[in-house]
Amino acid sequence: MELRELRYFLAVAQAQSITKAAEYLYISQPSLSKQMQNLEKEVGRPLFTRGSRKITLTETGTLLKKRAEELLALYEKTQAEISAPSDEVAGEVVIGGGESCSVITVARAAREVQDRYPSVRFQFFSGDASDILERLDKGLIDFGIVVDLPDLSEYHSLRLPLADEWGVLMRKDSPLARLDCVTADDLTDQPLLCSMQSLTKGSRLGAWFGERADKLSLRGRYNLLYNASLLVQAGMGYAIGLDKIVNTTGDSELCFRPLRPPVRTHLDVIWKKYAVFSAPAQIFLDCLKKIIAEN
């Protein structure tokens, strides 16, 4: 299959209509329909379920959509790197990570690089550890920022200097808001919202809860604390997360209470072993190392 066919396929998947996709792509509807039929023949399975008003993706189509997005992203990243002018430092550095105030160190390095090389751009992707590792392993991002990853042996890593503290985000009118800090006993019977991986086996937060971890009243999971803060604000429960991510000052309806005993965590910037960096990525890494060494 060709990149052009994958682009056409993604347009159809997004529009949920061959007619609308053909208008967007400035090609005829019969031509696009024929190409999608040929793509299905090449794959060997149906990619679409064709309804009266819209078409939806089959399970195979959903998988192809994910892979097509990854392939095109990698192609565009590679094309940008190799087409950059040889007489100037230009291109894009792609960084994926979770939410944390510690990312300010990465932001400082990015700012310094751009001050020296205005043609360098940065793309930041937010996600949990599994998303970051998948994209890093596939070459879709240059660097990942992960929270207390148990095993870093497959990657090179740099530890960011700042530490984050775990706690509970809650409404100011909630019962636990009267406390200065929150214990595991305080949370045992409360409706909780946790990040996707915070209570996984071997995690620091899981160890903090101990035997209570299997008895918690989990009402939902999230991958970005800002989204969880909206659920907390709506009264769905208490969100366990890191401090200084959601603004709880001023007129905010929310407040943050740290855990006791305290649970502090560190972030590591990781990259693939034997990675071949573009010039902008290497300059960024050198700058980040310098900033960390000075702290």
mmCIF file of N, CA, C and O in Angstrom, residues 17-94:
data_model
loop_
_atom_site.group_PDB
_atom_site.id
_atom_site.type_symbol
_atom_site.label_atom_id
_atom_site.label_comp_id
_atom_site.label_asym_id
_atom_site.label_seq_id
_atom_site.Cartn_x
_atom_site.Cartn_y
_atom_site.Cartn_z
ATOM 1 N N SER A 17 -17.566 9.299 5.322
ATOM 2 C CA SER A 17 -18.303 9.381 4.065
ATOM 3 C C SER A 17 -17.306 9.485 2.922
ATOM 4 O O SER A 17 -16.407 10.339 2.960
ATOM 5 N N ILE A 18 -17.468 8.629 1.917
ATOM 6 C CA ILE A 18 -16.576 8.710 0.759
ATOM 7 C C ILE A 18 -16.853 9.979 -0.037
ATOM 8 O O ILE A 18 -15.932 10.618 -0.551
ATOM 9 N N THR A 19 -18.094 10.379 -0.115
ATOM 10 C CA THR A 19 -18.444 11.586 -0.854
ATOM 11 C C THR A 19 -17.793 12.820 -0.229
ATOM 12 O O THR A 19 -17.179 13.642 -0.917
ATOM 13 N N LYS A 20 -17.927 12.960 1.099
ATOM 14 C CA LYS A 20 -17.331 14.118 1.779
ATOM 15 C C LYS A 20 -15.811 14.077 1.708
ATOM 16 O O LYS A 20 -15.160 15.114 1.536
ATOM 17 N N ALA A 21 -15.240 12.883 1.853
ATOM 18 C CA ALA A 21 -13.784 12.751 1.771
ATOM 19 C C ALA A 21 -13.283 13.118 0.385
ATOM 20 O O ALA A 21 -12.241 13.761 0.231
ATOM 21 N N ALA A 22 -14.032 12.715 -0.656
ATOM 22 C CA ALA A 22 -13.637 13.033 -2.026
ATOM 23 C C ALA A 22 -13.655 14.543 -2.255
ATOM 24 O O ALA A 22 -12.767 15.094 -2.923
ATOM 25 N N GLU A 23 -14.645 15.227 -1.684
ATOM 26 C CA GLU A 23 -14.703 16.680 -1.811
ATOM 27 C C GLU A 23 -13.509 17.320 -1.117
ATOM 28 O O GLU A 23 -12.905 18.270 -1.647
ATOM 29 N N TYR A 24 -13.147 16.811 0.057
ATOM 30 C CA TYR A 24 -12.010 17.345 0.804
ATOM 31 C C TYR A 24 -10.699 17.113 0.061
ATOM 32 O O TYR A 24 -9.812 17.975 0.050
ATOM 33 N N LEU A 25 -10.583 15.949 -0.590
ATOM 34 C CA LEU A 25 -9.346 15.582 -1.282
ATOM 35 C C LEU A 25 -9.286 16.118 -2.710
ATOM 36 O O LEU A 25 -8.252 15.955 -3.376
ATOM 37 N N TYR A 26 -10.385 16.712 -3.194
ATOM 38 C CA TYR A 26 -10.475 17.234 -4.568
ATOM 39 C C TYR A 26 -10.253 16.127 -5.607
ATOM 40 O O TYR A 26 -9.530 16.297 -6.588
ATOM 41 N N ILE A 27 -10.884 14.975 -5.375
ATOM 42 C CA ILE A 27 -10.883 13.901 -6.358
ATOM 43 C C ILE A 27 -12.325 13.442 -6.526
ATOM 44 O O ILE A 27 -13.201 13.760 -5.714
ATOM 45 N N SER A 28 -12.579 12.663 -7.552
ATOM 46 C CA SER A 28 -13.955 12.220 -7.805
ATOM 47 C C SER A 28 -14.347 11.110 -6.838
ATOM 48 O O SER A 28 -13.507 10.332 -6.378
ATOM 49 N N GLN A 29 -15.643 11.075 -6.561
ATOM 50 C CA GLN A 29 -16.150 10.045 -5.642
ATOM 51 C C GLN A 29 -15.937 8.638 -6.179
ATOM 52 O O GLN A 29 -15.498 7.749 -5.431
ATOM 53 N N PRO A 30 -16.203 8.359 -7.471
ATOM 54 C CA PRO A 30 -15.960 7.003 -7.979
ATOM 55 C C PRO A 30 -14.492 6.599 -7.884
ATOM 56 O O PRO A 30 -14.180 5.445 -7.574
ATOM 57 N N SER A 31 -13.570 7.544 -8.116
ATOM 58 C CA SER A 31 -12.141 7.235 -8.038
ATOM 59 C C SER A 31 -11.743 6.870 -6.608
ATOM 60 O O SER A 31 -11.017 5.889 -6.383
ATOM 61 N N LEU A 32 -12.223 7.636 -5.636
ATOM 62 C CA LEU A 32 -11.892 7.357 -4.239
ATOM 63 C C LEU A 32 -12.510 6.037 -3.793
ATOM 64 O O LEU A 32 -11.876 5.245 -3.091
ATOM 65 N N SER A 33 -13.759 5.798 -4.204
ATOM 66 C CA SER A 33 -14.426 4.545 -3.850
ATOM 67 C C SER A 33 -13.665 3.344 -4.399
ATOM 68 O O SER A 33 -13.479 2.332 -3.716
ATOM 69 N N LYS A 34 -13.179 3.472 -5.632
ATOM 70 C CA LYS A 34 -12.413 2.390 -6.253
ATOM 71 C C LYS A 34 -11.112 2.142 -5.495
ATOM 72 O O LYS A 34 -10.722 0.989 -5.264
ATOM 73 N N GLN A 35 -10.443 3.206 -5.082
ATOM 74 C CA GLN A 35 -9.182 3.049 -4.356
ATOM 75 C C GLN A 35 -9.400 2.388 -2.992
ATOM 76 O O GLN A 35 -8.583 1.595 -2.540
ATOM 77 N N MET A 36 -10.512 2.716 -2.333
ATOM 78 C CA MET A 36 -10.802 2.073 -1.045
ATOM 79 C C MET A 36 -11.129 0.588 -1.239
ATOM 80 O O MET A 36 -10.764 -0.254 -0.425
ATOM 81 N N GLN A 37 -11.793 0.252 -2.330
ATOM 82 C CA GLN A 37 -12.067 -1.153 -2.635
ATOM 83 C C GLN A 37 -10.772 -1.907 -2.901
ATOM 84 O O GLN A 37 -10.587 -3.043 -2.435
ATOM 85 N N ASN A 38 -9.859 -1.273 -3.630
ATOM 86 C CA ASN A 38 -8.560 -1.904 -3.897
ATOM 87 C C ASN A 38 -7.759 -2.085 -2.611
ATOM 88 O O ASN A 38 -7.066 -3.095 -2.437
ATOM 89 N N LEU A 39 -7.870 -1.114 -1.714
ATOM 90 C CA LEU A 39 -7.161 -1.215 -0.434
ATOM 91 C C LEU A 39 -7.720 -2.369 0.391
ATOM 92 O O LEU A 39 -6.967 -3.125 1.023
ATOM 93 N N GLU A 40 -9.037 -2.541 0.370
ATOM 94 C CA GLU A 40 -9.647 -3.660 1.096
ATOM 95 C C GLU A 40 -9.211 -4.994 0.497
ATOM 96 O O GLU A 40 -8.963 -5.957 1.240
ATOM 97 N N LYS A 41 -9.081 -5.056 -0.813
ATOM 98 C CA LYS A 41 -8.604 -6.282 -1.456
ATOM 99 C C LYS A 41 -7.170 -6.582 -1.044
ATOM 100 O O LYS A 41 -6.800 -7.737 -0.800
ATOM 101 N N GLU A 42 -6.344 -5.539 -0.975
ATOM 102 C CA GLU A 42 -4.951 -5.728 -0.594
ATOM 103 C C GLU A 42 -4.838 -6.196 0.851
ATOM 104 O O GLU A 42 -4.025 -7.072 1.168
ATOM 105 N N VAL A 43 -5.664 -5.631 1.726
ATOM 106 C CA VAL A 43 -5.647 -6.036 3.137
ATOM 107 C C VAL A 43 -6.239 -7.429 3.301
ATOM 108 O O VAL A 43 -5.807 -8.217 4.143
ATOM 109 N N GLY A 44 -7.235 -7.744 2.477
ATOM 110 C CA GLY A 44 -7.853 -9.063 2.557
ATOM 111 C C GLY A 44 -9.052 -9.134 3.472
ATOM 112 O O GLY A 44 -9.628 -10.209 3.668
ATOM 113 N N ARG A 45 -9.444 -7.987 4.032
ATOM 114 C CA ARG A 45 -10.596 -7.941 4.931
ATOM 115 C C ARG A 45 -11.326 -6.614 4.734
ATOM 116 O O ARG A 45 -10.722 -5.621 4.328
ATOM 117 N N PRO A 46 -12.619 -6.557 5.065
ATOM 118 C CA PRO A 46 -13.351 -5.283 4.963
ATOM 119 C C PRO A 46 -12.779 -4.261 5.941
ATOM 120 O O PRO A 46 -12.438 -4.590 7.082
ATOM 121 N N LEU A 47 -12.683 -3.029 5.493
ATOM 122 C CA LEU A 47 -12.215 -1.939 6.345
ATOM 123 C C LEU A 47 -13.367 -1.072 6.831
ATOM 124 O O LEU A 47 -13.227 -0.369 7.837
ATOM 125 N N PHE A 48 -14.489 -1.120 6.114
ATOM 126 C CA PHE A 48 -15.619 -0.258 6.422
ATOM 127 C C PHE A 48 -16.901 -1.078 6.555
ATOM 128 O O PHE A 48 -17.086 -2.095 5.897
ATOM 129 N N THR A 49 -17.778 -0.581 7.427
ATOM 130 C CA THR A 49 -19.161 -1.043 7.460
ATOM 131 C C THR A 49 -19.990 0.079 6.863
ATOM 132 O O THR A 49 -20.080 1.177 7.428
ATOM 133 N N ARG A 50 -20.582 -0.164 5.737
ATOM 134 C CA ARG A 50 -21.264 0.892 4.979
ATOM 135 C C ARG A 50 -22.730 0.956 5.367
ATOM 136 O O ARG A 50 -23.498 0.031 5.127
ATOM 137 N N GLY A 51 -23.115 2.085 5.996
ATOM 138 C CA GLY A 51 -24.497 2.296 6.402
ATOM 139 C C GLY A 51 -25.211 3.205 5.430
ATOM 140 O O GLY A 51 -24.665 3.632 4.410
ATOM 141 N N SER A 52 -26.468 3.530 5.743
ATOM 142 C CA SER A 52 -27.267 4.350 4.832
ATOM 143 C C SER A 52 -26.814 5.806 4.836
ATOM 144 O O SER A 52 -26.923 6.500 3.823
ATOM 145 N N ARG A 53 -26.303 6.294 5.979
ATOM 146 C CA ARG A 53 -25.913 7.698 6.068
ATOM 147 C C ARG A 53 -24.415 7.900 6.280
ATOM 148 O O ARG A 53 -23.884 8.946 5.938
ATOM 149 N N LYS A 54 -23.763 6.932 6.880
ATOM 150 C CA LYS A 54 -22.326 7.075 7.099
ATOM 151 C C LYS A 54 -21.677 5.697 7.121
ATOM 152 O O LYS A 54 -22.355 4.666 7.253
ATOM 153 N N ILE A 55 -20.374 5.701 6.962
ATOM 154 C CA ILE A 55 -19.628 4.458 7.043
ATOM 155 C C ILE A 55 -18.774 4.479 8.304
ATOM 156 O O ILE A 55 -18.301 5.531 8.738
ATOM 157 N N THR A 56 -18.608 3.335 8.921
ATOM 158 C CA THR A 56 -17.796 3.210 10.123
ATOM 159 C C THR A 56 -16.695 2.184 9.881
ATOM 160 O O THR A 56 -16.773 1.374 8.946
ATOM 161 N N LEU A 57 -15.696 2.229 10.703
ATOM 162 C CA LEU A 57 -14.573 1.323 10.558
ATOM 163 C C LEU A 57 -14.868 -0.025 11.196
ATOM 164 O O LEU A 57 -15.468 -0.106 12.273
ATOM 165 N N THR A 58 -14.426 -1.077 10.530
ATOM 166 C CA THR A 58 -14.453 -2.398 11.137
ATOM 167 C C THR A 58 -13.291 -2.501 12.121
ATOM 168 O O THR A 58 -12.493 -1.574 12.269
ATOM 169 N N GLU A 59 -13.171 -3.625 12.793
ATOM 170 C CA GLU A 59 -12.046 -3.827 13.712
ATOM 171 C C GLU A 59 -10.721 -3.743 12.957
ATOM 172 O O GLU A 59 -9.755 -3.124 13.427
ATOM 173 N N THR A 60 -10.677 -4.331 11.761
ATOM 174 C CA THR A 60 -9.476 -4.242 10.931
ATOM 175 C C THR A 60 -9.225 -2.806 10.493
ATOM 176 O O THR A 60 -8.081 -2.332 10.470
ATOM 177 N N GLY A 61 -10.293 -2.088 10.149
ATOM 178 C CA GLY A 61 -10.158 -0.700 9.748
ATOM 179 C C GLY A 61 -9.633 0.184 10.871
ATOM 180 O O GLY A 61 -8.820 1.087 10.642
ATOM 181 N N THR A 62 -10.087 -0.082 12.090
ATOM 182 C CA THR A 62 -9.615 0.680 13.248
ATOM 183 C C THR A 62 -8.122 0.459 13.474
ATOM 184 O O THR A 62 -7.371 1.395 13.770
ATOM 185 N N LEU A 63 -7.693 -0.797 13.319
ATOM 186 C CA LEU A 63 -6.264 -1.095 13.466
ATOM 187 C C LEU A 63 -5.448 -0.405 12.375
ATOM 188 O O LEU A 63 -4.389 0.179 12.648
ATOM 189 N N LEU A 64 -5.945 -0.454 11.139
ATOM 190 C CA LEU A 64 -5.228 0.184 10.037
ATOM 191 C C LEU A 64 -5.162 1.696 10.240
ATOM 192 O O LEU A 64 -4.135 2.323 9.937
ATOM 193 N N LYS A 65 -6.207 2.273 10.768
ATOM 194 C CA LYS A 65 -6.208 3.717 11.034
ATOM 195 C C LYS A 65 -5.096 4.080 12.006
ATOM 196 O O LYS A 65 -4.351 5.048 11.794
ATOM 197 N N LYS A 66 -4.963 3.322 13.068
ATOM 198 C CA LYS A 66 -3.913 3.588 14.057
ATOM 199 C C LYS A 66 -2.528 3.466 13.425
ATOM 200 O O LYS A 66 -1.666 4.328 13.599
ATOM 201 N N ARG A 67 -2.319 2.388 12.672
ATOM 202 C CA ARG A 67 -1.012 2.170 12.045
ATOM 203 C C ARG A 67 -0.737 3.210 10.956
ATOM 204 O O ARG A 67 0.398 3.659 10.797
ATOM 205 N N ALA A 68 -1.768 3.582 10.214
ATOM 206 C CA ALA A 68 -1.591 4.583 9.156
ATOM 207 C C ALA A 68 -1.185 5.923 9.750
ATOM 208 O O ALA A 68 -0.316 6.624 9.208
ATOM 209 N N GLU A 69 -1.803 6.308 10.860
ATOM 210 C CA GLU A 69 -1.449 7.561 11.524
ATOM 211 C C GLU A 69 0.005 7.532 11.983
ATOM 212 O O GLU A 69 0.735 8.519 11.851
ATOM 213 N N GLU A 70 0.426 6.387 12.520
ATOM 214 C CA GLU A 70 1.803 6.260 12.982
ATOM 215 C C GLU A 70 2.782 6.316 11.813
ATOM 216 O O GLU A 70 3.818 7.000 11.880
ATOM 217 N N LEU A 71 2.465 5.605 10.725
ATOM 218 C CA LEU A 71 3.355 5.581 9.563
ATOM 219 C C LEU A 71 3.504 6.970 8.944
ATOM 220 O O LEU A 71 4.621 7.399 8.605
ATOM 221 N N LEU A 72 2.404 7.679 8.801
ATOM 222 C CA LEU A 72 2.459 9.002 8.191
ATOM 223 C C LEU A 72 3.184 9.995 9.097
ATOM 224 O O LEU A 72 3.924 10.857 8.603
ATOM 225 N N ALA A 73 2.970 9.872 10.395
ATOM 226 C CA ALA A 73 3.674 10.763 11.328
ATOM 227 C C ALA A 73 5.176 10.529 11.264
ATOM 228 O O ALA A 73 5.973 11.480 11.253
ATOM 229 N N LEU A 74 5.579 9.250 11.209
ATOM 230 C CA LEU A 74 7.003 8.936 11.122
ATOM 231 C C LEU A 74 7.577 9.393 9.789
ATOM 232 O O LEU A 74 8.698 9.919 9.726
ATOM 233 N N TYR A 75 6.825 9.220 8.707
ATOM 234 C CA TYR A 75 7.278 9.660 7.388
ATOM 235 C C TYR A 75 7.478 11.176 7.360
ATOM 236 O O TYR A 75 8.513 11.665 6.869
ATOM 237 N N GLU A 76 6.491 11.911 7.889
ATOM 238 C CA GLU A 76 6.600 13.364 7.877
ATOM 239 C C GLU A 76 7.743 13.846 8.756
ATOM 240 O O GLU A 76 8.443 14.812 8.412
ATOM 241 N N LYS A 77 7.956 13.178 9.890
ATOM 242 C CA LYS A 77 9.066 13.529 10.773
ATOM 243 C C LYS A 77 10.402 13.283 10.080
ATOM 244 O O LYS A 77 11.308 14.122 10.113
ATOM 245 N N THR A 78 10.525 12.136 9.429
ATOM 246 C CA THR A 78 11.759 11.800 8.725
ATOM 247 C C THR A 78 12.009 12.746 7.565
ATOM 248 O O THR A 78 13.133 13.213 7.345
ATOM 249 N N GLN A 79 10.960 13.041 6.823
ATOM 250 C CA GLN A 79 11.084 13.945 5.679
ATOM 251 C C GLN A 79 11.542 15.329 6.121
ATOM 252 O O GLN A 79 12.398 15.955 5.466
ATOM 253 N N ALA A 80 10.989 15.802 7.245
ATOM 254 C CA ALA A 80 11.381 17.123 7.748
ATOM 255 C C ALA A 80 12.842 17.138 8.172
ATOM 256 O O ALA A 80 13.557 18.124 7.957
ATOM 257 N N GLU A 81 13.308 16.040 8.765
ATOM 258 C CA GLU A 81 14.688 15.979 9.240
ATOM 259 C C GLU A 81 15.686 15.967 8.083
ATOM 260 O O GLU A 81 16.691 16.675 8.104
ATOM 261 N N ILE A 82 15.409 15.165 7.064
ATOM 262 C CA ILE A 82 16.394 15.022 5.991
ATOM 263 C C ILE A 82 16.323 16.171 4.987
ATOM 264 O O ILE A 82 17.265 16.379 4.213
ATOM 265 N N SER A 83 15.235 16.934 4.997
ATOM 266 C CA SER A 83 15.110 18.045 4.055
ATOM 267 C C SER A 83 15.535 19.376 4.661
ATOM 268 O O SER A 83 15.491 20.405 3.984
ATOM 269 N N ALA A 84 15.935 19.343 5.951
ATOM 270 C CA ALA A 84 16.372 20.584 6.587
ATOM 271 C C ALA A 84 17.632 21.107 5.903
ATOM 272 O O ALA A 84 18.515 20.323 5.533
ATOM 273 N N PRO A 85 17.752 22.413 5.708
ATOM 274 C CA PRO A 85 18.936 22.975 5.050
ATOM 275 C C PRO A 85 20.212 22.577 5.787
ATOM 276 O O PRO A 85 20.261 22.597 7.022
ATOM 277 N N SER A 86 21.251 22.231 5.036
ATOM 278 C CA SER A 86 22.493 21.769 5.649
ATOM 279 C C SER A 86 23.285 22.893 6.292
ATOM 280 O O SER A 86 24.159 22.646 7.123
ATOM 281 N N ASP A 87 23.003 24.142 5.903
ATOM 282 C CA ASP A 87 23.779 25.256 6.429
ATOM 283 C C ASP A 87 23.120 25.918 7.632
ATOM 284 O O ASP A 87 23.577 26.958 8.100
ATOM 285 N N GLU A 88 22.021 25.367 8.143
ATOM 286 C CA GLU A 88 21.398 25.897 9.349
ATOM 287 C C GLU A 88 20.772 24.769 10.159
ATOM 288 O O GLU A 88 20.464 23.698 9.632
ATOM 289 N N VAL A 89 20.640 25.013 11.451
ATOM 290 C CA VAL A 89 20.005 24.034 12.329
ATOM 291 C C VAL A 89 18.507 24.296 12.303
ATOM 292 O O VAL A 89 18.036 25.336 12.769
ATOM 293 N N ALA A 90 17.767 23.354 11.733
ATOM 294 C CA ALA A 90 16.319 23.512 11.599
ATOM 295 C C ALA A 90 15.670 22.137 11.707
ATOM 296 O O ALA A 90 16.298 21.110 11.456
ATOM 297 N N GLY A 91 14.418 22.124 12.085
ATOM 298 C CA GLY A 91 13.692 20.871 12.198
ATOM 299 C C GLY A 91 12.846 20.850 13.452
ATOM 300 O O GLY A 91 12.646 21.882 14.105
ATOM 301 N N GLU A 92 12.352 19.682 13.786
ATOM 302 C CA GLU A 92 11.409 19.534 14.892
ATOM 303 C C GLU A 92 11.912 18.510 15.896
ATOM 304 O O GLU A 92 12.430 17.459 15.521
ATOM 305 N N VAL A 93 11.753 18.830 17.162
ATOM 306 C CA VAL A 93 12.044 17.898 18.256
ATOM 307 C C VAL A 93 10.712 17.524 18.888
ATOM 308 O O VAL A 93 9.946 18.397 19.302
ATOM 309 N N VAL A 94 10.427 16.224 18.951
ATOM 310 C CA VAL A 94 9.134 15.755 19.463
ATOM 311 C C VAL A 94 9.347 15.116 20.836
ATOM 312 O O VAL A 94 10.166 14.214 20.992
#
